[in-house]
Coordinates of C-alpha atoms and ligand atoms in Angstrom, one line a residue:
X219 CA -7.1 25.0 -10.7
X220 CA -6.5 26.8 -7.4
X221 CA -3.8 25.8 -5.0
X222 CA -1.0 23.2 -5.2
X223 CA -1.0 19.4 -5.4
X224 CA 1.8 17.1 -4.4
X225 CA 4.1 15.8 -7.1
X226 CA 3.1 12.8 -9.2
X227 CA 4.0 9.6 -7.3
X228 CA 4.3 11.4 -3.9
X229 CA 1.7 11.2 -1.1
X230 CA 0.3 13.5 1.5
X231 CA -0.5 11.4 4.6
X232 CA -3.8 12.6 6.1
X233 CA -4.2 11.3 9.7
X234 CA -5.9 8.0 8.7
X235 CA -3.3 7.2 6.1
X236 CA -0.6 8.2 8.5
X237 CA -2.0 5.9 11.2
X238 CA -2.1 3.1 8.7
X239 CA 1.5 3.8 7.7
X240 CA 2.6 3.9 11.3
X241 CA 0.8 0.6 12.0
X242 CA 3.2 -1.0 9.4
X243 CA 6.2 0.8 11.0
X244 CA 5.2 -0.7 14.4
X245 CA 4.7 -4.2 13.0
X246 CA 8.1 -4.0 11.1
X247 CA 10.0 -2.7 14.2
X248 CA 8.5 -5.3 16.6
X249 CA 9.2 -8.2 14.1
X250 CA 12.8 -7.1 13.6
X251 CA 13.3 -6.8 17.3
X252 CA 11.9 -10.3 17.9
X253 CA 14.6 -11.6 15.6
X254 CA 17.3 -9.6 17.5
X255 CA 18.0 -6.9 14.8
X256 CA 19.2 -3.5 15.8
X257 CA 18.1 -0.2 14.1
X258 CA 20.4 2.0 12.1
X259 CA 19.9 4.9 9.7
X260 CA 21.5 6.5 6.6
X261 CA 21.4 9.9 5.0
X262 CA 18.6 10.8 2.6
X263 CA 21.0 12.3 0.1
X264 CA 24.1 10.4 -1.1
X265 CA 26.9 10.9 -3.6
X266 CA 25.5 10.0 -7.0
X267 CA 28.5 7.7 -7.8
X268 CA 27.7 5.4 -4.9
X269 CA 24.3 4.7 -6.4
X270 CA 25.2 4.7 -10.1
X271 CA 28.1 2.3 -9.5
X272 CA 26.5 0.0 -7.1
X273 CA 22.8 -0.4 -7.9
X274 CA 21.4 -2.1 -11.0
X275 CA 20.9 -0.2 -14.3
X276 CA 17.1 -0.1 -13.7
X277 CA 17.5 1.9 -10.5
X278 CA 20.1 4.2 -12.1
X279 CA 17.6 5.3 -14.7
X280 CA 15.2 6.1 -11.9
X281 CA 17.4 8.3 -9.8
X282 CA 16.4 11.7 -8.5
X283 CA 19.7 13.5 -8.9
X284 CA 21.1 17.0 -9.1
X285 CA 24.3 19.1 -8.5
X286 CA 24.4 20.7 -5.1
X287 CA 25.6 24.3 -4.4
X288 CA 29.1 22.9 -3.7
X289 CA 29.1 21.4 -7.2
X290 CA 28.7 17.8 -5.9
X291 CA 26.7 15.3 -7.9
X292 CA 24.1 13.9 -5.4
X293 CA 21.0 11.7 -5.5
X294 CA 18.1 11.0 -3.2
X295 CA 18.4 7.4 -2.0
X296 CA 16.5 4.9 -4.2
X297 CA 17.4 2.1 -1.9
X298 CA 19.5 1.6 1.3
X299 CA 21.7 -1.3 0.4
X300 CA 24.8 0.5 -1.1
X301 CA 24.8 3.0 1.8
X302 CA 24.4 0.2 4.4
X303 CA 27.3 -1.7 2.8
X304 CA 29.5 1.5 3.1
X305 CA 28.5 1.9 6.8
X306 CA 29.3 -1.7 7.6
X307 CA 32.4 -1.8 5.5
X308 CA 34.0 1.3 7.0
X309 CA 33.7 -0.1 10.5
X310 CA 34.0 -3.7 9.7
X311 CA 36.7 -4.4 12.3
X312 CA 34.9 -3.0 15.3
X313 CA 31.5 -4.5 14.7
X314 CA 30.5 -7.7 16.4
X315 CA 29.4 -10.4 13.9
X316 CA 27.0 -11.4 12.7
X317 CA 25.8 -7.9 12.2
X318 CA 21.9 -7.9 12.2
X319 CA 20.5 -4.5 11.4
X320 CA 17.2 -3.1 10.3
X321 CA 15.9 0.3 9.1
X322 CA 12.7 1.9 8.0
X323 CA 13.1 4.8 5.6
X324 CA 11.6 6.7 2.7
X325 CA 13.1 5.9 -0.7
X326 CA 12.8 7.8 -4.0
X327 CA 12.6 6.3 -7.5
X328 CA 11.5 8.2 -10.6
X329 CA 9.2 5.4 -11.8
X330 CA 6.0 5.6 -13.8
X331 CA 3.4 5.9 -11.0
X332 CA 1.1 2.9 -11.1
X333 CA -0.8 0.6 -8.7
X334 CA 1.7 -0.6 -6.2
X335 CA 4.6 1.6 -7.5
X336 CA 5.2 5.3 -6.6
X337 CA 8.0 7.8 -6.7
X338 CA 8.4 7.8 -3.0
X339 CA 7.8 4.8 -0.8
X340 CA 8.8 3.6 2.7
X341 CA 10.8 0.5 2.9
X342 CA 11.6 -1.9 5.8
X343 CA 15.1 -3.3 5.3
X344 CA 16.7 -6.1 7.3
X345 CA 20.2 -7.4 6.6
X346 CA 22.7 -9.8 8.1
X347 CA 26.5 -9.2 7.5
X348 CA 29.4 -11.4 8.2
X349 CA 27.8 -14.8 7.9
X350 CA 28.4 -16.7 4.6
X351 CA 26.4 -19.8 5.4
X352 CA 22.7 -20.4 4.6
X353 CA 21.9 -19.9 8.3
X354 CA 21.8 -16.2 7.6
X355 CA 19.7 -16.6 4.5
X356 CA 17.3 -18.6 6.6
X357 CA 17.1 -15.9 9.3
X358 CA 16.3 -13.3 6.6
X359 CA 13.7 -15.3 4.8
X360 CA 12.0 -16.4 8.1
X361 CA 11.9 -12.7 9.2
X362 CA 10.4 -11.7 5.9
X363 CA 7.6 -14.2 6.3
X364 CA 7.0 -13.6 10.0
X365 CA 6.8 -9.9 9.4
X366 CA 4.0 -10.3 6.8
X367 CA 2.2 -12.7 9.2
X368 CA 2.4 -10.1 12.0
X369 CA 0.5 -7.7 9.8
X370 CA -2.5 -10.1 9.9
X371 CA -2.0 -11.7 6.5
X372 CA -2.4 -15.5 6.5
X373 CA -1.6 -18.7 4.6
X374 CA -3.7 -17.8 1.6
X375 CA -2.5 -14.2 1.2
X376 CA 1.1 -14.5 0.0
X377 CA 3.9 -16.6 -1.2
X378 CA 7.7 -16.2 -1.0
X379 CA 9.3 -17.3 -4.3
X380 CA 12.8 -18.7 -3.5
X381 CA 15.4 -18.9 -6.2
X382 CA 19.2 -18.9 -6.5
X383 CA 21.5 -16.8 -8.6
X384 CA 24.3 -19.1 -7.9
X385 CA 22.4 -22.0 -9.6
X386 CA 21.6 -19.8 -12.5
X387 CA 25.3 -18.8 -12.9
X388 CA 26.3 -22.4 -12.9
X389 CA 23.6 -23.4 -15.3
X390 CA 24.7 -20.6 -17.7
X391 CA 28.3 -21.6 -17.2
X392 CA 27.4 -25.2 -18.2
X393 CA 26.1 -23.7 -21.5
X394 CA 29.3 -21.7 -21.9
X395 CA 28.1 -18.2 -20.8
X396 CA 30.0 -16.5 -18.0
X397 CA 30.7 -12.9 -16.7
X398 CA 28.9 -10.1 -18.5
X399 CA 27.1 -12.5 -20.8
X400 CA 25.6 -14.3 -17.9
X401 CA 24.5 -11.0 -16.3
X402 CA 22.9 -9.9 -19.6
X403 CA 21.0 -13.2 -19.9
X404 CA 19.8 -13.0 -16.3
X405 CA 18.5 -9.5 -17.1
X406 CA 16.3 -11.0 -19.8
X407 CA 15.1 -13.8 -17.5
X408 CA 14.2 -11.2 -14.9
X409 CA 11.7 -9.6 -17.4
X410 CA 10.5 -12.9 -18.8
X411 CA 7.2 -12.9 -16.9
X412 CA 6.3 -9.4 -18.1
X413 CA 7.3 -9.8 -21.8
X414 CA 5.6 -11.6 -24.7
X415 CA 7.6 -14.7 -25.8
X416 CA 8.6 -13.1 -29.1
X417 CA 10.3 -10.2 -27.3
X418 CA 12.1 -12.6 -25.0
X419 CA 13.4 -14.7 -28.0
X420 CA 14.6 -11.5 -29.7
X421 CA 16.5 -10.4 -26.6
X422 CA 18.2 -13.8 -26.3
X423 CA 19.3 -13.8 -29.9
X424 CA 22.8 -12.2 -29.3
X425 CA 23.8 -15.0 -27.0
X426 CA 22.0 -18.0 -28.4
X427 CA 21.4 -17.3 -32.1
X428 CA 19.4 -20.2 -33.6
X429 CA 19.6 -22.1 -30.4
X430 CA 17.5 -19.5 -28.5
X431 CA 14.2 -21.6 -28.7
X432 CA 16.0 -24.6 -27.2
X433 CA 17.4 -22.4 -24.5
X434 CA 14.0 -20.9 -23.7
X435 CA 12.5 -24.4 -23.5
X436 CA 15.1 -25.4 -21.0
X437 CA 14.5 -22.2 -19.0
X438 CA 10.8 -23.0 -19.0
X439 CA 11.4 -26.4 -17.5
X440 CA 13.8 -25.0 -14.9
X441 CA 11.3 -22.3 -13.8
X442 CA 8.5 -24.8 -13.5
X443 CA 10.3 -26.9 -10.9
X444 CA 8.8 -26.7 -7.4
X445 CA 10.7 -29.5 -5.5
X446 CA 14.3 -29.9 -4.5
X447 CA 14.3 -33.3 -6.1
X448 CA 13.3 -31.8 -9.4
X449 CA 16.2 -29.3 -9.2
X450 CA 18.6 -32.2 -8.5
X451 CA 17.3 -34.1 -11.5
X452 CA 17.5 -31.1 -13.8
X453 CA 21.1 -30.2 -12.9
X454 CA 22.1 -33.9 -12.9
X455 CA 21.0 -34.1 -16.5
X456 CA 22.7 -31.0 -18.0
X457 CA 26.2 -31.0 -16.4
X458 CA 29.1 -33.2 -17.5
X459 CA 32.1 -31.1 -16.3
X460 CA 33.4 -32.6 -13.0
X461 CA 34.3 -29.3 -11.2
X462 CA 31.0 -27.8 -12.0
X463 CA 29.3 -31.0 -10.9
X464 CA 31.0 -30.8 -7.5
X465 CA 30.0 -27.2 -7.1
X466 CA 26.4 -27.9 -8.0
X467 CA 26.2 -30.9 -5.6
X468 CA 27.5 -28.7 -2.7
X469 CA 25.0 -26.0 -3.6
X470 CA 22.1 -28.4 -3.7
X471 CA 23.2 -29.7 -0.2
X472 CA 23.0 -26.1 1.0
X473 CA 19.5 -25.9 -0.4
X474 CA 18.6 -29.0 1.6
X475 CA 19.9 -27.5 4.8
X476 CA 18.1 -24.2 4.1
X477 CA 14.8 -25.8 3.4
X478 CA 15.1 -28.0 6.6
X479 CA 15.7 -25.0 8.8
X480 CA 12.9 -23.0 7.2
X481 CA 10.6 -26.0 7.9
X482 CA 11.8 -26.2 11.5
X483 CA 11.0 -22.4 11.9
X484 CA 7.5 -23.1 10.6
X485 CA 7.6 -20.9 7.5
X486 CA 7.7 -23.6 4.8
X487 CA 4.0 -23.3 3.9
X488 CA 4.9 -19.8 2.4
X489 CA 8.1 -20.9 0.6
X490 CA 7.9 -21.9 -3.0
X491 CA 10.9 -22.9 -5.0
X492 CA 10.7 -20.8 -8.1
X493 CA 13.8 -20.2 -10.3
X494 CA 11.8 -17.7 -12.3
X495 CA 13.0 -15.0 -9.8
X496 CA 16.5 -13.6 -10.5
X497 CA 16.1 -10.0 -9.2
X498 CA 16.8 -6.9 -11.2
X499 CA 19.6 -5.5 -9.0
X500 CA 23.1 -6.3 -10.1
X501 CA 24.7 -7.0 -6.7
X502 CA 23.0 -10.3 -5.9
X503 CA 25.2 -13.4 -5.7
X504 CA 23.3 -16.3 -4.1
X505 CA 19.8 -17.1 -2.8
X506 CA 17.3 -14.5 -4.0
X507 CA 13.6 -14.2 -3.3
X508 CA 10.5 -12.1 -3.9
X509 CA 7.2 -12.1 -2.1
X510 CA 3.9 -11.8 -4.0
X511 CA 0.3 -11.6 -2.9
X512 CA -1.9 -14.5 -4.2
X513 CA -5.6 -14.6 -5.0
X514 CA -8.1 -17.3 -4.1
X515 CA -6.9 -19.4 -7.0
X516 CA -3.2 -19.2 -6.0
X517 CA -2.3 -16.8 -8.8
X518 CA 0.1 -13.9 -8.2
X519 CA -1.4 -10.5 -8.1
X520 CA 0.2 -7.1 -8.4
X521 CA 3.8 -6.1 -7.9
X522 CA 6.2 -7.6 -5.3
X523 CA 5.5 -7.0 -1.6
X524 CA 9.2 -7.6 -0.7
X525 CA 12.4 -8.7 -2.4
X526 CA 15.9 -9.6 -1.3
X527 CA 18.8 -12.0 -1.4
X528 CA 22.5 -12.5 -0.8
X529 CA 25.1 -10.0 -2.0
X530 CA 28.5 -11.2 -0.9
X531 CA 30.7 -8.8 -3.0
X532 CA 29.1 -5.4 -2.5
X533 CA 31.1 -4.4 0.5
X534 CA 34.3 -5.4 -1.3
X535 CA 33.3 -3.5 -4.4
X536 CA 33.1 -0.3 -2.3
X537 CA 36.8 -0.7 -1.5
X538 CA 36.5 -2.4 1.9
X539 CA 37.5 -6.0 2.8
X540 CA 35.0 -8.5 1.5
X541 CA 32.1 -9.2 3.8
X542 CA 29.2 -11.6 3.0
X543 CA 25.7 -10.1 3.3
X544 CA 22.1 -11.0 2.8
X545 CA 18.9 -9.0 3.3
X546 CA 15.5 -7.8 2.0
X547 CA 13.4 -4.7 1.5
X548 CA 9.6 -4.6 2.0
X549 CA 7.6 -1.6 0.8
X550 CA 4.6 0.1 2.3
X551 CA 2.7 0.7 -0.9
X552 CA 1.6 -2.8 -2.1
X553 CA 1.4 -4.1 1.5
X554 CA -0.8 -1.2 2.6
X555 CA -3.1 -1.7 -0.4
X556 CA -3.3 -5.5 0.2
X557 CA -4.2 -5.1 3.9
X558 CA -7.0 -2.7 3.0
X559 CA -8.3 -4.9 0.1
X560 CA -8.3 -8.0 2.3
X561 CA -9.9 -6.2 5.3
X562 CA -6.8 -6.8 7.4
X563 CA -6.0 -3.2 8.2
X564 CA -7.0 -2.8 11.9
X565 CA -9.3 0.1 12.9
X566 CA -6.8 2.9 13.8
X567 CA -9.0 5.4 15.6
X568 CA -7.1 7.9 17.6
X569 CA -9.9 8.9 20.0
X570 CA -9.3 10.8 23.3
X571 CA -10.0 9.0 26.6
X572 CA -11.9 12.0 28.0
X573 CA -13.8 14.9 26.4
X574 CA -14.3 17.8 28.8
X575 CA -17.6 19.7 28.6
X576 CA -17.2 23.1 30.1
X577 CA -19.8 25.6 31.4
X578 CA -19.0 29.3 31.5
X579 CA -15.7 31.3 32.1
X580 CA -15.7 30.5 35.8
X581 CA -15.7 26.7 35.1
X582 CA -13.2 26.9 32.3
X583 CA -10.1 27.3 34.5
X584 CA -11.3 24.4 36.8
X585 CA -11.7 22.2 33.6
X586 CA -8.4 23.2 32.2
X587 CA -6.6 22.4 35.5
X588 CA -8.3 19.0 35.4
X589 CA -7.2 18.6 31.7
X590 CA -3.6 19.3 32.8
X591 CA -3.8 16.7 35.7
X592 CA -5.3 14.0 33.5
X593 CA -2.8 14.7 30.6
X594 CA 0.1 14.6 33.1
X595 CA -1.2 11.1 34.2
X596 CA -1.0 10.0 30.5
X597 CA -4.7 10.3 29.5
X598 CA -5.6 11.7 26.1
X599 CA -7.9 14.7 26.9
X600 CA -9.7 17.2 24.7
X601 CA -12.0 20.2 25.4
X602 CA -13.5 22.8 23.1
X603 CA -10.9 25.4 22.2
X604 CA -13.6 28.2 22.3
X605 CA -16.7 28.6 24.4
X606 CA -19.7 26.8 22.9
X607 CA -23.1 25.7 24.3
X608 CA -23.6 22.5 26.3
X609 CA -25.6 20.8 23.5
X610 CA -22.9 21.4 20.9
X611 CA -20.3 20.2 23.3
X612 CA -22.1 16.9 23.9
X613 CA -22.3 16.5 20.1
X614 CA -18.5 17.1 19.8
X615 CA -17.8 14.7 22.6
X616 CA -19.8 12.0 20.8
X617 CA -18.0 12.7 17.4
X618 CA -14.6 12.6 19.0
X619 CA -15.0 8.9 19.8
X620 CA -14.1 9.5 23.5
X621 CA -15.3 6.9 26.0
X622 CA -15.8 9.4 28.8
X623 CA -17.1 12.9 29.2
X624 CA -16.3 15.0 32.2
X625 CA -18.8 17.8 32.8
X626 CA -17.9 21.0 34.5
X627 CA -21.1 23.0 35.1
X628 CA -22.1 25.7 37.5
X629 CA -23.8 23.2 39.8
X630 CA -20.6 21.1 39.9
X631 CA -18.4 24.1 40.6
X632 CA -20.6 25.0 43.6
X633 CA -20.3 21.4 45.0
X634 CA -16.5 21.1 44.2
X635 CA -17.2 18.1 41.9
X636 CA -17.4 17.2 38.2
X637 CA -19.8 14.8 36.5
X638 CA -18.3 11.8 34.9
X639 CA -20.4 10.3 32.1
X640 CA -19.6 7.0 30.3
X641 CA -20.6 7.9 26.7
X642 CA -21.1 4.3 25.8
X643 CA -23.5 3.2 28.6
X644 CA -24.8 6.7 29.5
X645 CA -24.1 6.1 33.2
X646 CA -23.2 9.2 35.2
X647 CA -21.6 9.8 38.6
X648 CA -20.5 12.8 40.6
X649 CA -16.9 12.9 41.5
X650 CA -15.1 15.1 44.0
X651 CA -12.2 17.0 42.3
X652 CA -9.6 15.3 44.4
X653 CA -11.0 11.9 43.3
X654 CA -10.9 12.7 39.6
X655 CA -7.9 10.6 38.6
X656 CA -9.1 7.5 40.5
X657 CA -12.6 7.9 39.1
X658 CA -11.3 8.1 35.5
X659 CA -9.0 5.1 36.1
X660 CA -11.9 3.0 37.3
X661 CA -14.5 4.1 34.8
Ligands
LIG258 P1 13.6 -3.9 -4.4 O1 13.1 -5.2 -4.9 O2 14.0 -2.9 -5.4 O3 14.9 -4.3 -3.5 O4 12.6 -3.2 -3.4 C1 12.1 -3.9 -2.3 C2 10.6 -3.7 -2.2 O5 10.4 -2.3 -2.0 C3 9.7 -4.1 -3.3 O6 9.4 -5.5 -3.3 C4 8.5 -3.2 -3.2 O7 7.7 -3.7 -2.2 C5 9.1 -1.9 -2.6 N1 9.3 -0.9 -3.7 C6 10.4 -0.8 -4.5 N2 10.2 0.2 -5.4 C7 9.0 0.7 -5.1 C8 8.3 1.8 -5.7 N3 8.7 2.6 -6.6 N4 7.0 2.1 -5.1 C9 6.6 1.3 -4.1 N5 7.2 0.3 -3.6 C10 8.4 0.0 -4.0 C11 15.7 -3.3 -2.9 O8 15.5 -2.2 -2.9 C12 16.9 -4.0 -2.2 N6 17.8 -2.9 -1.8 C13 16.4 -4.8 -1.0 C14 17.5 -5.5 -0.3 C15 17.9 -5.2 1.0 N7 18.3 -6.4 -0.7 C16 19.2 -6.7 0.2 N8 19.0 -6.0 1.2

């Protein structure tokens, strides 16, 4: 085959796709600003170690990495969170808290390209640092929902599945599994929805042996709970240890405050308690969530639109003083597809305001001066780059989607005017050259 194609999982953005991508960028930026977040940025290339040490094993397998000419091991960023934690940690003392920052950037993951997952995607990240209470989780969750609503999606399009790693850790502790074992078990729970039951049981074997079916039955009960009262009943029935009991009670009170605040902010209709979400990344410590599109029957479709949660120890693990943090990432791939599928992507036609129709060489310099005047005033103006007949030019003007045509013919030149035609109504008027700007403004 002749020519080159872009690499698997990468995209060329032709103007229409670029306009659609930029629509998302605009919605993301405006939503973040409405919530008082400030924009920051990080390098595309990072030390390999920052990413291998601080992201989950799944992301490490997907790194694009190489040795640079100075012998450094480097990788393209697969996500922003470790770099952001470094930025915040290294200036922790001088930054005013809470730190509310957002970013839009291209991320790279060597995944198997499939619907909703590519090797390069753009991600909107919003994070709050320096606030340990659920007020920050609430801000992040509300921003995530409001951002999706601002794209034009509605009540029946998506759902935010809210869970809590801290409850999971306590649940596993009550069963005697802590530290690495708890993390290993959470890794299995994270994949539970995508694996057949037999495979899940096999993976649970090392920790639960013959008791694995009982454990799985308990897990199924837990992940089917949709009400806070249900969570309270579940945890009330499994814990006998007093210290753990106290911790769980405090946690469930935090849940109550979080859900109340989300309700007051008007985003409750999108929030669904769902402990089936534990998140694949290793650094999460508290509330975690993922957003999925839903179909008419309320079933989840496709891969996640967004995901995030609390990660209170990442800054500390990078060698800086501990700093609580919570945030989310939202990708452009699934969201862009969903907006197109649901007819929610707005028409993004980049038409000029005026198309200039130019007679011969004598009229050309008059028309080009007019183009310059109109462009300087902020109008989008086009004219044929080479001399072509009038008929062809009117065709080009129509195809361009312009609302107005300005005609510079021999007759107009003699009279010191131009003809202004509204291409939608067909109305025409003669305009003196000095009146051009006013006439275009009024047309
Ligand atoms: P994540 O769940 O790995 O989280 O990614 C967040 C979102 O980015 C996903 O829900 C999805 O929309 C999109 N995404 C991820 N990978 C791909 C891919 N290969 N192709 C297309 N879209 C993709 C994180 O990255 C965390 N760092 C988010 C975060 C920020 N947590 C706290 N702060």
